[in-house]
Coordinates of C-alpha atoms and ligand atoms in Angstrom, one line a residue:
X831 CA 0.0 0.0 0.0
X832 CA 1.5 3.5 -1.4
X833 CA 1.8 6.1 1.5
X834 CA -1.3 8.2 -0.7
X835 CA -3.2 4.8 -0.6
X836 CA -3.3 5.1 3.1
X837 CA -4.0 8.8 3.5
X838 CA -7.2 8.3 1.7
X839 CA -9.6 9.6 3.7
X840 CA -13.3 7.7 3.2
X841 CA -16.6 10.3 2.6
X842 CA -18.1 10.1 6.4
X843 CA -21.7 9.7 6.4
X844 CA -24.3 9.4 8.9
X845 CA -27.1 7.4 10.1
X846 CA -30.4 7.8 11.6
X847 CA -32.6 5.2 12.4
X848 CA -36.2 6.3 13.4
X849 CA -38.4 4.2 15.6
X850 CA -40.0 4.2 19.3
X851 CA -39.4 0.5 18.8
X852 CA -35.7 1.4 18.7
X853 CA -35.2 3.7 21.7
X854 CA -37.6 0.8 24.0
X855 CA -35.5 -2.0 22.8
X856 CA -38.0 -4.1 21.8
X857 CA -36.2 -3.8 18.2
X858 CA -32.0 -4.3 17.4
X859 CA -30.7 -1.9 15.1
X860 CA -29.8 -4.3 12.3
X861 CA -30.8 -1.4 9.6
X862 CA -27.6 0.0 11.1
X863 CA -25.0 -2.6 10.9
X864 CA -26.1 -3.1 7.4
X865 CA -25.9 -0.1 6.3
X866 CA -22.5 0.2 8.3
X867 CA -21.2 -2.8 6.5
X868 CA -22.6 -1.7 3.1
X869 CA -21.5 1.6 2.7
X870 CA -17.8 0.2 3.7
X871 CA -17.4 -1.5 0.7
X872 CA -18.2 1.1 -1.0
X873 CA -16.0 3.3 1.1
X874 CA -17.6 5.4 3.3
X875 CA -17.2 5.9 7.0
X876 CA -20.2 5.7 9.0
X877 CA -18.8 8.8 11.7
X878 CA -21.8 8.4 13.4
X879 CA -25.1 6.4 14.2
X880 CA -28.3 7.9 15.7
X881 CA -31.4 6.9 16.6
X882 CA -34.8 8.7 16.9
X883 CA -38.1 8.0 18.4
X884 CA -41.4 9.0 16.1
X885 CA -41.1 12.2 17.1
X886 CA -41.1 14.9 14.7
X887 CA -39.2 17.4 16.1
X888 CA -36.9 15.2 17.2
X889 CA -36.1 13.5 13.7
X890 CA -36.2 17.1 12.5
X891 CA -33.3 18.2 14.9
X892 CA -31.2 14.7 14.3
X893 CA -31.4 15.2 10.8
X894 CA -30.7 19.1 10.9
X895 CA -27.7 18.4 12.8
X896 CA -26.1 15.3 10.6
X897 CA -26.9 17.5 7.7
X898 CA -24.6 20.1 8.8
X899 CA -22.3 17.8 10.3
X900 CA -21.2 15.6 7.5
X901 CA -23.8 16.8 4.7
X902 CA -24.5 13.1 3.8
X903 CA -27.5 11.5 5.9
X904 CA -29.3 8.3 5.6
X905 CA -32.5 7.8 7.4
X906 CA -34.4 4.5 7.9
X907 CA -38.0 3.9 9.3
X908 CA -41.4 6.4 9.3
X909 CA -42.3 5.7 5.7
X910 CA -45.1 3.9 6.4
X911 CA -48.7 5.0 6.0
X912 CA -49.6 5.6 9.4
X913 CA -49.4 8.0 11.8
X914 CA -46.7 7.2 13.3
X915 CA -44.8 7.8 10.3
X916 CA -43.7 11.2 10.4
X917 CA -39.9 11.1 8.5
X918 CA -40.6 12.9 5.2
X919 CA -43.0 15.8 7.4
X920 CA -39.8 16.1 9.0
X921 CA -37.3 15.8 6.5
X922 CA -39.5 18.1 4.4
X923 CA -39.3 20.7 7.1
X924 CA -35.5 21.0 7.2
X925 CA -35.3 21.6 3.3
X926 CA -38.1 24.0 4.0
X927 CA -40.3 22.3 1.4
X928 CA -43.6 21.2 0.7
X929 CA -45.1 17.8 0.7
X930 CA -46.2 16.6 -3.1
X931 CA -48.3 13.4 -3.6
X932 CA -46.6 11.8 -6.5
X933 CA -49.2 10.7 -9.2
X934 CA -47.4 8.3 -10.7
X935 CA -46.5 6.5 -7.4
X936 CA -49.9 7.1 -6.6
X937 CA -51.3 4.9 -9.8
X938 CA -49.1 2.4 -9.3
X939 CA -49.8 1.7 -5.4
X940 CA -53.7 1.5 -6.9
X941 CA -52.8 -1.0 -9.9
X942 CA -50.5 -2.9 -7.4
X943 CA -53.4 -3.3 -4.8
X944 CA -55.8 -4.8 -7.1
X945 CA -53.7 -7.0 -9.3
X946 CA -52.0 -8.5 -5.5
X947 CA -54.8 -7.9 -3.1
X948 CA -58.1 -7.6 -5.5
X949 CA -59.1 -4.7 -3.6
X950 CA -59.0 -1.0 -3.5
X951 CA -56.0 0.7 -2.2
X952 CA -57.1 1.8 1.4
X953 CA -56.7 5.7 1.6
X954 CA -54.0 5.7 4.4
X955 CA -51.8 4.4 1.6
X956 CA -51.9 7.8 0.3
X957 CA -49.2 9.3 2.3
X958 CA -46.8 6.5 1.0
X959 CA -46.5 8.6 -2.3
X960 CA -46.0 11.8 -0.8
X961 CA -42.8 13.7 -1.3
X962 CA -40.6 17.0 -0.7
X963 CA -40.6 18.8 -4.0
X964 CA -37.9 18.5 -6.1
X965 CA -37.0 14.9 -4.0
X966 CA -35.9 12.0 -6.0
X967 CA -38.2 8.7 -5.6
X968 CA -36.2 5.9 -4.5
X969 CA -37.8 2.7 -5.9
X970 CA -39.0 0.1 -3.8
X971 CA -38.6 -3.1 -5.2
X972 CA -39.8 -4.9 -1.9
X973 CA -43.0 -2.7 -1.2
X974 CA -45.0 0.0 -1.7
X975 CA -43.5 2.9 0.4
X976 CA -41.1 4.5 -1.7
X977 CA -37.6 5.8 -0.7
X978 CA -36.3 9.7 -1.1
X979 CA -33.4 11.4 -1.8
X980 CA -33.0 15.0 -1.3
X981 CA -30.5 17.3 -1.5
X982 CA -29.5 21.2 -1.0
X983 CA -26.2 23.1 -0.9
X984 CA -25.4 21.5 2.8
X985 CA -25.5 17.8 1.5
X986 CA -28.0 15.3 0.8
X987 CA -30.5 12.7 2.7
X988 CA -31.5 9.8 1.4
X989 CA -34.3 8.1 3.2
X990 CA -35.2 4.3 3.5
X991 CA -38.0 2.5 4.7
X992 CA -37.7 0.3 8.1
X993 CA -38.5 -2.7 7.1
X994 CA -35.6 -4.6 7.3
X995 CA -35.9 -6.5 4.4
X996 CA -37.5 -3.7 2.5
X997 CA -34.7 -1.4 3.5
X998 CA -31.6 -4.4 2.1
X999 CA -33.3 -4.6 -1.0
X1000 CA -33.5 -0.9 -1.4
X1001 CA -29.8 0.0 -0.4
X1002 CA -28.4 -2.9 -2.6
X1003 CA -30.7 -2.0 -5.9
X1004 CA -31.3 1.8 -5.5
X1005 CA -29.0 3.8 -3.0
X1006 CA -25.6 1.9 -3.6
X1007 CA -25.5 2.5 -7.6
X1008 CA -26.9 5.9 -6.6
X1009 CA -24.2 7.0 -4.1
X1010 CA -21.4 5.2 -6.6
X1011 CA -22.4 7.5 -9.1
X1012 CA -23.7 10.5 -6.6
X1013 CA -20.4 11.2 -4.9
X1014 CA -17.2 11.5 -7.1
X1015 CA -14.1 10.7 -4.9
X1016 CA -14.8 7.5 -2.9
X1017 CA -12.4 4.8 -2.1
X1018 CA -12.9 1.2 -0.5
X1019 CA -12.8 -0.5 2.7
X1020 CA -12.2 -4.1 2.4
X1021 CA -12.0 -6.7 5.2
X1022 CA -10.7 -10.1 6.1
X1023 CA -12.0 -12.2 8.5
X1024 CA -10.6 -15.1 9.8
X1025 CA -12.1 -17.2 12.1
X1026 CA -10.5 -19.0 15.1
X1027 CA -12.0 -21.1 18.1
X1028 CA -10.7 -22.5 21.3
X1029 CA -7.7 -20.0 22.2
X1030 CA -8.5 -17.2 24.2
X1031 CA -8.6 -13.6 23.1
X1032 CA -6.0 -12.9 25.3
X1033 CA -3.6 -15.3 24.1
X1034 CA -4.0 -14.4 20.2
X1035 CA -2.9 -11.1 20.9
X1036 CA 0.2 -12.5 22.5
X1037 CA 1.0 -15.0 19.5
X1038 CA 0.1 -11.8 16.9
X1039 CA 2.0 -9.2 18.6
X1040 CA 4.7 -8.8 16.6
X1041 CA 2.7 -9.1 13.3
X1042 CA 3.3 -5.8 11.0
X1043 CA 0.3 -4.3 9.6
X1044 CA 1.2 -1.6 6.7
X1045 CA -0.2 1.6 7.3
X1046 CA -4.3 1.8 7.2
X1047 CA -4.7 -1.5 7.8
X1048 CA -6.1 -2.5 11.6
X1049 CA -6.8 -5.4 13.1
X1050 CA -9.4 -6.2 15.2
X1051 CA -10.0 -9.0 17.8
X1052 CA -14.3 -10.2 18.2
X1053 CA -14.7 -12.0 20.6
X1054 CA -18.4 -14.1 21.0
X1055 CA -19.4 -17.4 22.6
X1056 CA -18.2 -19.5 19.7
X1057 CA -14.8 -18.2 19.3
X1058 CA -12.5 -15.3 18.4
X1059 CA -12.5 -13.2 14.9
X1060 CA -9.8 -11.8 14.0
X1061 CA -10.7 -9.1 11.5
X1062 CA -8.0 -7.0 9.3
X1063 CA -9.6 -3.6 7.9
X1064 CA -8.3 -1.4 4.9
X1065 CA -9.1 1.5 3.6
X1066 CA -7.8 2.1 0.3
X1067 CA -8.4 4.2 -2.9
X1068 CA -8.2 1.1 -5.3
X1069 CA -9.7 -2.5 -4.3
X1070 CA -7.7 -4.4 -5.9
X1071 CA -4.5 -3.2 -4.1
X1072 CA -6.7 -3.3 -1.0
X1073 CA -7.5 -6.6 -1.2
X1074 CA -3.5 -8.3 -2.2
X1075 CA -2.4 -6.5 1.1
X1076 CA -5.5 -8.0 3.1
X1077 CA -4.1 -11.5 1.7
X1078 CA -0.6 -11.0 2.3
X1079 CA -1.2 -10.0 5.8
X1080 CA -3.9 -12.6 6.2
X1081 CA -1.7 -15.3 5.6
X1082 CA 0.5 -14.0 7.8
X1083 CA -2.3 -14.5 10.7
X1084 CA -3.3 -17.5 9.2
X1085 CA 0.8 -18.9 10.1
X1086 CA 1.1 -17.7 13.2
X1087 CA -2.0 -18.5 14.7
X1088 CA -2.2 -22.3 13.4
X1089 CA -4.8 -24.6 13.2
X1090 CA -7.1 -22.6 15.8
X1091 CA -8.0 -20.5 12.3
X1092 CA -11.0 -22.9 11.1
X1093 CA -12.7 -20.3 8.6
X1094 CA -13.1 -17.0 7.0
X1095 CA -15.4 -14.3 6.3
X1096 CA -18.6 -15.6 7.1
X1097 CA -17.8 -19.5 7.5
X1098 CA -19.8 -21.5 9.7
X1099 CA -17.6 -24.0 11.8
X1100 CA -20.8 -26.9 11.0
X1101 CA -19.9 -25.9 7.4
X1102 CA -16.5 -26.7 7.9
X1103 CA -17.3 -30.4 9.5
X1104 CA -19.6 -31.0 6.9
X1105 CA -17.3 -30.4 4.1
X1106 CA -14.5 -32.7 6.1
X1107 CA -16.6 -35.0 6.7
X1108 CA -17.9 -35.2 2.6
X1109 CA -14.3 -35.5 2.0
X1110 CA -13.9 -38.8 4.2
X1111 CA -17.2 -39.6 2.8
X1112 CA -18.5 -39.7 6.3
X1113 CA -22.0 -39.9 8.0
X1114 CA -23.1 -38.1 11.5
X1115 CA -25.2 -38.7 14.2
X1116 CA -25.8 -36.6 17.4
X1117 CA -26.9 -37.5 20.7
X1118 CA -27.3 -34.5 23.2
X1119 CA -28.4 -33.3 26.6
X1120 CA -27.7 -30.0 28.0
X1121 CA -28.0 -28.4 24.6
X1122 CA -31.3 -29.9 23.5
X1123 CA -31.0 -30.1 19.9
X1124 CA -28.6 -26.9 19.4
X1125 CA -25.7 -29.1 17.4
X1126 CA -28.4 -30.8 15.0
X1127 CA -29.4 -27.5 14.8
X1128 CA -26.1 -26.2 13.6
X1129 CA -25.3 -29.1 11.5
X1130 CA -29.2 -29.3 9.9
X1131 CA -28.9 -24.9 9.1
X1132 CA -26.8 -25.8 6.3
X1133 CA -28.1 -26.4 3.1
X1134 CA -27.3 -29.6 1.6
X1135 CA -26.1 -31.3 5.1
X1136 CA -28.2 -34.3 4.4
X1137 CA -25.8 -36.1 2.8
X1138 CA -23.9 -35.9 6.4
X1139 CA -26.3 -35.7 8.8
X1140 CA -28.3 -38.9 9.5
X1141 CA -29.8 -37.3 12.8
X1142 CA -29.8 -37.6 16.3
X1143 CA -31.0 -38.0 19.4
X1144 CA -32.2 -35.5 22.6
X1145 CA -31.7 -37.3 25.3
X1146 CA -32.6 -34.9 28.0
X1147 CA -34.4 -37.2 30.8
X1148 CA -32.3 -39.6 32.2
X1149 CA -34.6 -42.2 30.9
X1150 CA -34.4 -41.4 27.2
X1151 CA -30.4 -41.3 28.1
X1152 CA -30.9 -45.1 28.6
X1153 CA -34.0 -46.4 26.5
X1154 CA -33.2 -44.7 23.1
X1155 CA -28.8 -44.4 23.5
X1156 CA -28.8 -47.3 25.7
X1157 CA -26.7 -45.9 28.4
X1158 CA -26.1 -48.2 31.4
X1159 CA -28.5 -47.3 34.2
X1160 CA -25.5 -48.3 36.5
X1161 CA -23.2 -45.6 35.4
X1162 CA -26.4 -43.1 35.2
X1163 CA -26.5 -43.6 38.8
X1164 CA -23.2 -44.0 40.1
X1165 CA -21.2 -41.3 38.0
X1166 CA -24.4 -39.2 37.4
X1167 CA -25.5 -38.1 34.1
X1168 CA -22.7 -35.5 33.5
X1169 CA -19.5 -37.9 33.3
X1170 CA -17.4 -39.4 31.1
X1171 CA -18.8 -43.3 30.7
X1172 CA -22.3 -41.7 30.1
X1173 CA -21.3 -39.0 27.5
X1174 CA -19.4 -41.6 25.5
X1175 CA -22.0 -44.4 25.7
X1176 CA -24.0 -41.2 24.4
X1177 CA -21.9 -41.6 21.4
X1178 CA -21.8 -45.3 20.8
X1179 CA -25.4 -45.6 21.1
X1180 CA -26.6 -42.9 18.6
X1181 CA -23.9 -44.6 16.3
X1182 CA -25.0 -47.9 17.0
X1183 CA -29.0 -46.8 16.5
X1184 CA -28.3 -45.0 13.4
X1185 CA -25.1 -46.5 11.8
X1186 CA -23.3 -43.1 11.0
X1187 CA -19.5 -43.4 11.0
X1188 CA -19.0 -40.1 13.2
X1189 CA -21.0 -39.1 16.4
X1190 CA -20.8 -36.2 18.8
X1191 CA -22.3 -36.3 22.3
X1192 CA -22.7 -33.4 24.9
X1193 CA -23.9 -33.6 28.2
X1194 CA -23.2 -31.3 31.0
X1195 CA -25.0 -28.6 33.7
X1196 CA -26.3 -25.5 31.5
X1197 CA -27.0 -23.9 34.6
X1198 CA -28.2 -21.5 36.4
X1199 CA -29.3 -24.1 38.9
X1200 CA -27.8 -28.0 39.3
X1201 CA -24.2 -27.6 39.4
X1202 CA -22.8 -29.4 42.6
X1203 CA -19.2 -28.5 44.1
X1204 CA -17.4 -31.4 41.6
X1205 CA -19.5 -30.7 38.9
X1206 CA -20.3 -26.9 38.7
X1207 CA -22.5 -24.9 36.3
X1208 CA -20.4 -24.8 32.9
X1209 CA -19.1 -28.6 33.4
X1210 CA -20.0 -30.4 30.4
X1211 CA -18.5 -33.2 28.5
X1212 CA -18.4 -33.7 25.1
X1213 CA -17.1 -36.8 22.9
X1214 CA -16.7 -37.3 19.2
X1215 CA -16.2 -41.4 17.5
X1216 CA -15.0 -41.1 14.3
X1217 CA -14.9 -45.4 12.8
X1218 CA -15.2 -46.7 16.2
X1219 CA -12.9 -44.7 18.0
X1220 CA -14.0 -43.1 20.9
X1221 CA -12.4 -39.6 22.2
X1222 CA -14.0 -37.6 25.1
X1223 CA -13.4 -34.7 26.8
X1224 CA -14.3 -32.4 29.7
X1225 CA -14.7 -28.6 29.0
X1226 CA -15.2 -26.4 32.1
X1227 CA -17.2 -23.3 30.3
X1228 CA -17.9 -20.2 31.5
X1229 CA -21.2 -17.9 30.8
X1230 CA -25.1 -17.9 31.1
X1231 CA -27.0 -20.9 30.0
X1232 CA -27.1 -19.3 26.5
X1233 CA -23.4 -19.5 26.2
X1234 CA -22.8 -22.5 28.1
X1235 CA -25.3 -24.3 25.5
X1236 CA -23.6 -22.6 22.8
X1237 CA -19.9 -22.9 23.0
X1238 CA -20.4 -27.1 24.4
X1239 CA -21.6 -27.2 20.9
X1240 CA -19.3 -25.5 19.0
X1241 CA -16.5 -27.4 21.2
X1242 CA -18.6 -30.5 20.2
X1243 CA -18.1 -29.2 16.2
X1244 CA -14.3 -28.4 17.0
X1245 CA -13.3 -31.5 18.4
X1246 CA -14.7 -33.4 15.0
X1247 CA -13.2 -31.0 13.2
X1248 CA -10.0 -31.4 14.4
X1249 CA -10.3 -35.1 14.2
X1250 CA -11.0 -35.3 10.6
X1251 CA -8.6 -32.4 9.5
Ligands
AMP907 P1 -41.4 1.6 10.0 O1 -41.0 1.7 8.5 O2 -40.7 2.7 10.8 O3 -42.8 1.6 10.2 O4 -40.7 0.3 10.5 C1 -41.3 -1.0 10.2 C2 -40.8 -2.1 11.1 O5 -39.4 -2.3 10.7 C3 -40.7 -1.8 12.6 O6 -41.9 -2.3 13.2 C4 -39.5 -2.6 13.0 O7 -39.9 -4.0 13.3 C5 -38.6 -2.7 11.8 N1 -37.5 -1.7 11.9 C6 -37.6 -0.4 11.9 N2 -36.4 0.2 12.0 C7 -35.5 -0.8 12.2 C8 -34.1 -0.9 12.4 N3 -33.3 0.3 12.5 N4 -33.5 -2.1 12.6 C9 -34.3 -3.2 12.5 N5 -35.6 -3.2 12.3 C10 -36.2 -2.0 12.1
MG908 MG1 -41.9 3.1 12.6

């Protein structure tokens, strides 16, 4: 990367998401981390994300103040036909125009109701296709509420619809080309993700401290549940350049950090299994407690797993443990249902009821209640047979029951992964 390739500054932009639903938490922001994600590839920086109740004066002021601020605004949410969406009487108001009903729109929302819905158009529907003059219709390919772009001497705003899915299709048919073509000097922001699981946060930034990262480029350590991300970031004037510097410094990662790196981008670890276990031309079966169907569920979320995945078992009552796996009611009672014997007979039974060549078993105290002081909440085992041969393990997580349940089963993925590798 030249020293001008890294002193290209990005076109900031701001967002503002509008919506009661937003400031009472009932509803995530995912409008925002779209949009964050999407206008980095195209390379602007989001310098800042707001959001807005439906208030009018209130997305009149957030709006008035981005505007000034960065002169480019995007607004999602409030361009419904109700009254609770005020967005374009606001936006309207700080471009000190009128509101227009567009004619055309108008027509269209009427053919559209009767050809879909056989009826006529409801009159609230009207509002959908007003506009501030001189605004630019957005089109909608995902509804009937319209998006707008407007713009004066200070900047522009371009407004979305809240709809989540409404407001992807929008931004990735409408507002991208539109902003490509809208704003002349824009660069690129290109990241790398790899994926890594089983080493602490910690200890990855010990292993990559000495790793040089040209200038622009930072890296970024994510930890969740299921593992660590370790996410390089560029920002760059040309993508192609961008992106041989991403891989030159992502296999430098990739080497020092070792087999812990199962995945990039937006792998799945189950994915990854599935695709070893294709290779081998093997078959799974799963048998679980504490996490009550979570692996299958992993394995079964990606498409075209059942040529792997035979199925599996919850075992969550002690009694299914040992009438559909077989476990011995002996070792149920004496080493309790969280212990090695039972976890592996786990295995072996779902292996020998469904004649996979893999299994994976977990059993173990999700908590928040049950954990005893030899076997306390987060104490699970976990054991993996791959052609008969039985490995099992005791893992000693940390968390809520949400995370407990979550990383036995990604440990559950890991250790077959690591088996079959
Ligand atoms: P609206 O267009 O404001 O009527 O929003 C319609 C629906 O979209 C709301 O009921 C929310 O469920 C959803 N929604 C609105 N804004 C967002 C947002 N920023 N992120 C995720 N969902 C949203
Ligand atoms: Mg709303």
């Amino acid at each position: 990367v030249t020293h001008a390739e890294a002193e290209f500054r990005s076109q900031p932009v701001e967002i503002i998401t509008i919506g009661d639903e937003l400031l009472l938490g009932f509803t995530i922001d995912t409008n925002g981390a779209y949009l964050g994600r999407k206008l980095a590839q195209i390379g602007f920086v989001v310098a800042r994300r707001t959001s807005v109740g439906d208030d009018t004066a209130a997305i009149e002021t957030a709006v008035r103040e981005a505007l000034l601020r960065t002169g480019a605004v995007i607004t999602t949410g409030g361009l419904g036909p109700t009254t609770d969406d005020m967005s374009k009487s606001a936006v309207a108001r700080v471009f000190g125009r009128e509101l227009e009903i567009d004619q055309e729109h108008v027509r269209w929302m009427q053919e559209r109701w009767r050809t879909r819905f056989g009826k006529e158009m409801p009159a609230s529907n009207m509002a959908q296709a007003a506009l501030p003059r001189g605004a630019k219709k957005l089109a909608n390919n995902h509804g009937s509420a319209p998006g707008v772009f407007i713009e004066d001497k200070r900047g522009w705003v371009a407004m979305l619809p809240g709809v989540p899915r409404e407001m992807r299709g929008m931004t990735d048919d409408t507002l991208v080309p539109l902003l490509e073509s809208h704003v002349p000097q824009h660069g690129t922001i290109r990241s790398y993700t790899l994926r890594t699981v089983g080493v602490a946060e910690s200890l990855l930034g010990d292993m990559l401290k000495d790793i040089e990262l040209p200038a622009g480029m930072s890296l970024a350590y994510l930890p969740a549940p299921e593992g660590v991300d370790l996410r390089l970031t560029i920002r760059g004037s040309n993508a192609s350049v961008a992106d041989a510097s991403l891989a030159q410094v992502g296999t430098a990662v990739r080497d020092t950090v070792g087999d812990a790196v199962y995945g990039e981008d937006d792998d799945d670890l189950a994915a990854i299994v599935l695709q070893l276990c294709r290779n081998g031309k093997h078959t799974i079966a799963v048998a679980e407690s504490c996490t009550g169907g979570l692996l299958g569920a992993r394995l079964t979320a990606i498409p075209g797993s059942s040529d792997v995945v035979l199925g599996g078992f919850i075992a969550y009552h002690n009694d299914v443990k040992r009438e559909a796996l077989g476990v011995s009611e002996r070792d149920l009672r004496e080493s309790g249902a969280v212990s090695e014997p039972v976890v592996r007979q786990m295995a072996a039974g779902a292996i020998e009821r469904l004649g996979s060549t893999c299994a994976l078993a977990i059993t173990g105290v999700a908590g928040p209640t049950g954990g005893t002081p030899d076997k306390p909440v987060g104490t699970v085992w976990i054991a993996s047979s791959v052609n008969c041969d039985m490995h099992s393990r005791r893992l000693s997580l940390i968390g809520d029951r949400d995370e407990i349940r979550r990383r036995s089963a990604q440990a559950a993925l890991e250790m077959l992964r690591r088996r079959l590798m």
